[in-house]
Amino acid sequence: MPELPEVETFKQYLDITSLHQQITAVEVRDGYVLKGVSARELTRRLKGRRFESSHRHGKHLFVLAGDKLWLRLHFGMTGSLEYLKRDEVLPKAARVIFRFAGNCRLAFDDQRKFGEIELIQDLDEFLQIRRLGPDALAISLSQFKAIVGKHRGAVKAILLNQQLIAGIGNLYADEILFRARTHPATEAARVSDKNLTRLFRALRHVLEKAIALKTDFNRLPKSWLLTHRGKRGRCPRCGRALKSATIGGRTSWFCAHCQKRAA
Ligand SMILES: [Zn+2]
């Protein structure tokens, strides 16, 4: 599922491929993806315009296409972007295709159909209505401490709660907790000040490193949990078998030896 690093990678990709070209047509192949806008309306509003810039907040990507006109993309479980030159073949699960003058195209590909495309007027208003928390890469250490310290529940559930911190999903939450040597079920209020600092540093490191590697799983360090996560997986630090448990409604993988629960 695309999390903050994947969406940031899509943003960088869109920025280098798709800005400042006139949109000549929008083809909607599957309407499920459109939220609050018809295929006709989407085409009418975007035709003749250009994508001018983009902004990411959490797992949402916003593309500015004119005054008070933002295209919002959410990648659901399997969404991605693909830019195609003239006769390059569209990916199989292309749901919406933006065609540019010169015949290049940007495809929104989404196999499992949980993606969302919407037109919005006001970005701040959208963030407020959705009650999205600050972006995980935009918060300071003191903000992070305040957020985690103020809320009850498992520390992992807090990392996953988009209304508290936006952008972290199940996989990177496990990686952050592994790096900070914190058990995912640790009650947030019991995480010491020192460990909160460690957790914050792990959050920054994991998200930034994943972005720097363009979220290519084959290039992730072998010292990361993500490359070992799953059945028969072993802890890259101590070699013991990894454990799994449902925490915050999601399957968590961790090393019970390296990641201690606060007493
Ligand atoms: Zn271990």
Coordinates of C-alpha atoms and ligand atoms in Angstrom, one line a residue:
M1 CA 0.0 0.0 0.0
P2 CA 1.5 3.3 -1.0
E3 CA 2.6 5.2 2.1
L4 CA 4.3 8.6 2.5
P5 CA 7.6 7.5 0.8
E6 CA 5.8 6.0 -2.2
V7 CA 3.5 9.0 -2.6
E8 CA 6.6 11.3 -2.4
T9 CA 8.2 9.2 -5.1
F10 CA 5.1 9.6 -7.2
K11 CA 5.2 13.3 -6.6
Q12 CA 8.8 13.6 -7.8
Y13 CA 8.0 11.4 -10.8
L14 CA 5.0 13.6 -11.7
D15 CA 7.1 16.7 -11.2
I16 CA 9.7 15.7 -13.7
T17 CA 7.4 14.1 -16.3
S18 CA 4.0 15.8 -16.3
L19 CA 4.2 19.5 -15.4
H20 CA 3.6 22.5 -17.8
Q21 CA 2.1 20.5 -20.6
Q22 CA -1.3 21.3 -22.0
I23 CA -3.9 18.7 -21.2
T24 CA -5.8 17.8 -24.3
A25 CA -8.0 15.0 -23.1
V26 CA -8.8 13.0 -20.0
E27 CA -10.0 9.4 -20.5
V28 CA -11.8 7.7 -17.6
R29 CA -11.8 3.9 -18.1
D30 CA -13.2 3.0 -14.8
G31 CA -15.5 5.5 -12.9
Y32 CA -15.0 3.9 -9.4
V33 CA -12.0 6.1 -8.9
L34 CA -13.8 9.4 -9.3
K35 CA -15.0 11.0 -6.0
G36 CA -17.7 13.7 -6.3
V37 CA -16.9 14.4 -10.0
S38 CA -18.2 12.8 -13.2
A39 CA -15.9 11.8 -16.0
R40 CA -17.4 14.5 -18.1
E41 CA -16.9 17.2 -15.5
L42 CA -13.3 16.1 -14.9
T43 CA -12.5 16.4 -18.6
R44 CA -14.3 19.7 -18.9
R45 CA -12.5 21.2 -16.0
L46 CA -9.0 20.0 -16.9
K47 CA -9.0 20.3 -20.7
G48 CA -6.8 23.1 -21.9
R49 CA -5.1 23.5 -18.5
R50 CA -1.7 22.4 -17.3
F51 CA -0.5 20.8 -14.2
E52 CA 1.5 23.6 -12.6
S53 CA 2.9 22.2 -9.4
S54 CA 2.2 19.5 -6.8
H55 CA 2.0 19.2 -3.1
R56 CA 2.0 16.1 -0.9
H57 CA 0.3 15.8 2.5
G58 CA 0.5 12.4 4.2
K59 CA -0.6 9.8 1.6
H60 CA -2.4 12.4 -0.6
L61 CA -1.0 14.0 -3.7
F62 CA -2.5 17.3 -4.8
V63 CA -1.8 18.7 -8.3
L64 CA -2.5 22.3 -9.0
A65 CA -4.2 22.8 -12.4
G66 CA -5.2 26.4 -12.2
D67 CA -6.7 29.0 -9.8
K68 CA -8.6 27.1 -7.0
L69 CA -8.4 23.8 -9.0
W70 CA -6.5 21.0 -7.4
L71 CA -6.6 17.4 -8.6
R72 CA -6.3 15.1 -5.6
L73 CA -4.9 11.6 -6.0
H74 CA -5.0 8.9 -3.4
F75 CA -3.3 5.6 -4.3
G76 CA -5.4 3.2 -2.2
M77 CA -3.8 -0.2 -2.0
T78 CA -2.1 -0.5 -5.4
G79 CA -2.2 2.8 -7.2
S80 CA 0.7 4.3 -9.1
L81 CA 1.5 6.7 -11.9
E82 CA 3.0 5.9 -15.2
Y83 CA 4.1 8.5 -17.8
L84 CA 4.1 7.2 -21.4
K85 CA 5.7 8.6 -24.5
R86 CA 3.9 8.5 -27.8
D87 CA 3.3 4.9 -28.6
E88 CA 4.3 3.3 -25.3
V89 CA 1.7 0.7 -24.2
L90 CA -0.6 1.6 -21.3
P91 CA -0.4 -0.5 -18.2
K92 CA -3.2 -3.0 -17.8
A93 CA -4.9 -1.4 -14.9
A94 CA -4.8 2.2 -16.2
R95 CA -8.0 3.7 -14.9
V96 CA -7.6 7.3 -15.8
I97 CA -5.4 8.7 -18.5
F98 CA -4.4 12.3 -18.9
R99 CA -3.3 13.1 -22.4
F100 CA -1.0 16.0 -23.1
A101 CA -0.3 18.0 -26.3
G102 CA 2.4 16.1 -28.1
N103 CA 0.6 12.8 -27.3
C104 CA 2.4 11.9 -24.1
R105 CA 0.1 10.5 -21.4
L106 CA 0.0 10.2 -17.7
A107 CA -1.8 7.1 -16.5
F108 CA -3.3 6.4 -13.0
D109 CA -2.8 2.7 -12.7
D110 CA -4.7 0.9 -10.0
Q111 CA -5.1 -2.9 -10.0
R112 CA -7.1 -3.3 -6.8
K113 CA -9.4 -0.3 -7.3
F114 CA -9.0 1.5 -3.9
G115 CA -7.6 4.6 -5.4
E116 CA -9.4 8.0 -5.5
I117 CA -9.3 11.0 -7.8
E118 CA -11.2 14.2 -6.9
L119 CA -11.2 17.9 -7.8
I120 CA -11.0 20.3 -4.9
Q121 CA -10.9 24.0 -4.6
D122 CA -9.1 24.6 -1.3
L123 CA -6.3 22.4 0.0
D124 CA -6.4 23.6 3.6
E125 CA -10.1 23.1 3.7
F126 CA -9.8 19.6 2.5
L127 CA -7.2 18.8 5.2
Q128 CA -9.5 20.3 7.8
I129 CA -12.6 18.4 6.7
R130 CA -10.7 15.1 6.7
R131 CA -9.1 16.2 10.0
L132 CA -5.7 15.0 8.8
G133 CA -2.9 15.5 11.2
P134 CA 0.4 17.2 10.2
D135 CA 2.6 15.5 7.6
A136 CA 5.0 13.0 9.2
L137 CA 8.0 14.7 7.6
A138 CA 6.9 18.2 8.6
I139 CA 6.6 17.7 12.4
S140 CA 9.2 18.7 14.9
L141 CA 10.5 16.6 17.8
S142 CA 8.5 18.6 20.3
Q143 CA 5.3 18.3 18.2
F144 CA 5.9 14.5 17.9
K145 CA 6.4 14.2 21.7
A146 CA 3.2 16.2 22.3
I147 CA 1.2 14.0 19.9
V148 CA 2.4 10.6 21.2
G149 CA 2.4 11.7 24.8
K150 CA -1.1 13.1 24.7
H151 CA -2.8 10.0 23.3
R152 CA -3.7 6.6 24.8
G153 CA -3.3 3.3 23.1
A154 CA -0.5 1.3 21.5
V155 CA 2.3 3.4 20.1
K156 CA 1.9 1.7 16.7
A157 CA -1.8 2.6 16.6
I158 CA -0.8 6.3 17.1
L159 CA 1.8 6.1 14.3
L160 CA -1.0 4.7 12.0
N161 CA -3.6 7.3 13.0
Q162 CA -3.8 9.7 10.0
Q163 CA -5.6 12.3 12.1
L164 CA -2.6 12.5 14.5
I165 CA 0.3 12.1 12.0
A166 CA -0.4 11.8 8.3
G167 CA 1.6 9.5 6.0
I168 CA 2.7 6.4 7.9
G169 CA 1.1 3.0 7.1
N170 CA 1.6 -0.5 8.3
L171 CA 4.9 -1.4 6.8
Y172 CA 6.9 1.8 7.6
A173 CA 5.4 1.9 11.1
D174 CA 6.8 -1.6 11.8
E175 CA 10.2 -0.4 10.4
I176 CA 10.2 2.7 12.5
L177 CA 9.4 0.7 15.7
F178 CA 12.1 -1.9 14.8
R179 CA 14.7 0.8 14.4
A180 CA 13.7 2.5 17.6
R181 CA 13.7 -0.9 19.4
T182 CA 10.2 -0.3 20.6
H183 CA 7.5 -3.0 20.8
P184 CA 4.5 -2.0 18.7
A185 CA 2.1 -2.7 21.5
T186 CA 3.8 -0.4 24.0
E187 CA 1.3 1.9 25.6
A188 CA 2.1 5.4 24.3
A189 CA 2.1 7.0 27.7
R190 CA 4.8 4.6 28.9
V191 CA 7.3 5.5 26.2
S192 CA 10.0 7.4 28.0
D193 CA 11.2 10.8 26.8
K194 CA 14.4 9.3 25.6
N195 CA 12.6 6.6 23.6
L196 CA 10.3 9.2 22.1
T197 CA 13.3 11.0 20.8
R198 CA 14.7 7.7 19.4
L199 CA 11.3 7.0 17.8
F200 CA 11.2 10.4 16.2
R201 CA 14.7 10.0 14.8
A202 CA 13.8 6.5 13.5
L203 CA 10.7 8.0 11.8
R204 CA 12.7 10.6 10.0
H205 CA 15.5 8.2 9.1
V206 CA 13.2 5.5 7.7
L207 CA 11.0 7.8 5.7
E208 CA 13.8 9.8 4.2
K209 CA 15.9 6.8 3.4
A210 CA 13.0 5.1 1.7
I211 CA 12.4 8.2 -0.4
A212 CA 16.1 8.5 -1.3
L213 CA 16.0 4.9 -2.6
K214 CA 12.8 5.6 -4.5
T215 CA 11.1 3.0 -2.3
D216 CA 12.8 0.2 -4.3
F217 CA 12.5 -2.8 -2.0
N218 CA 15.4 -4.5 -3.6
R219 CA 17.6 -1.6 -2.6
L220 CA 16.5 -1.3 1.0
P221 CA 19.3 -2.1 3.5
K222 CA 19.4 -5.7 4.6
S223 CA 19.5 -4.4 8.2
W224 CA 15.9 -3.3 7.8
L225 CA 12.9 -5.3 9.0
L226 CA 11.0 -4.8 5.8
T227 CA 13.3 -7.1 3.8
H228 CA 12.8 -9.9 6.3
R229 CA 9.2 -9.3 7.4
G230 CA 6.8 -12.2 7.1
K231 CA 6.6 -15.9 7.9
R232 CA 9.9 -17.6 8.5
G233 CA 11.5 -14.1 8.6
R234 CA 14.4 -13.7 11.0
C235 CA 15.5 -10.5 12.9
P236 CA 18.3 -8.9 10.9
R237 CA 19.8 -7.8 14.2
C238 CA 19.8 -10.9 16.4
G239 CA 18.7 -13.7 14.1
R240 CA 15.7 -14.8 16.1
A241 CA 12.4 -15.6 14.5
L242 CA 10.2 -12.6 13.9
K243 CA 6.8 -12.6 15.6
S244 CA 3.5 -11.2 14.4
A245 CA 0.4 -9.9 16.2
T246 CA -2.6 -7.8 15.4
I247 CA -2.0 -4.3 16.8
G248 CA -4.0 -1.2 15.9
G249 CA -6.1 -3.5 13.6
R250 CA -3.1 -4.4 11.4
T251 CA -0.7 -7.3 11.3
S252 CA 2.5 -6.2 12.9
W253 CA 5.9 -7.9 12.6
F254 CA 8.6 -7.4 15.2
C255 CA 11.4 -9.0 17.1
A256 CA 10.3 -9.8 20.6
H257 CA 13.9 -9.9 21.8
C258 CA 15.1 -6.6 20.3
Q259 CA 11.9 -4.7 20.7
K260 CA 11.0 -4.5 24.4
R261 CA 7.8 -3.4 25.9
A262 CA 8.2 -0.7 28.4
A263 CA 7.7 -2.2 31.9
Ligands
ZN1 ZN 16.1 -9.2 17.2

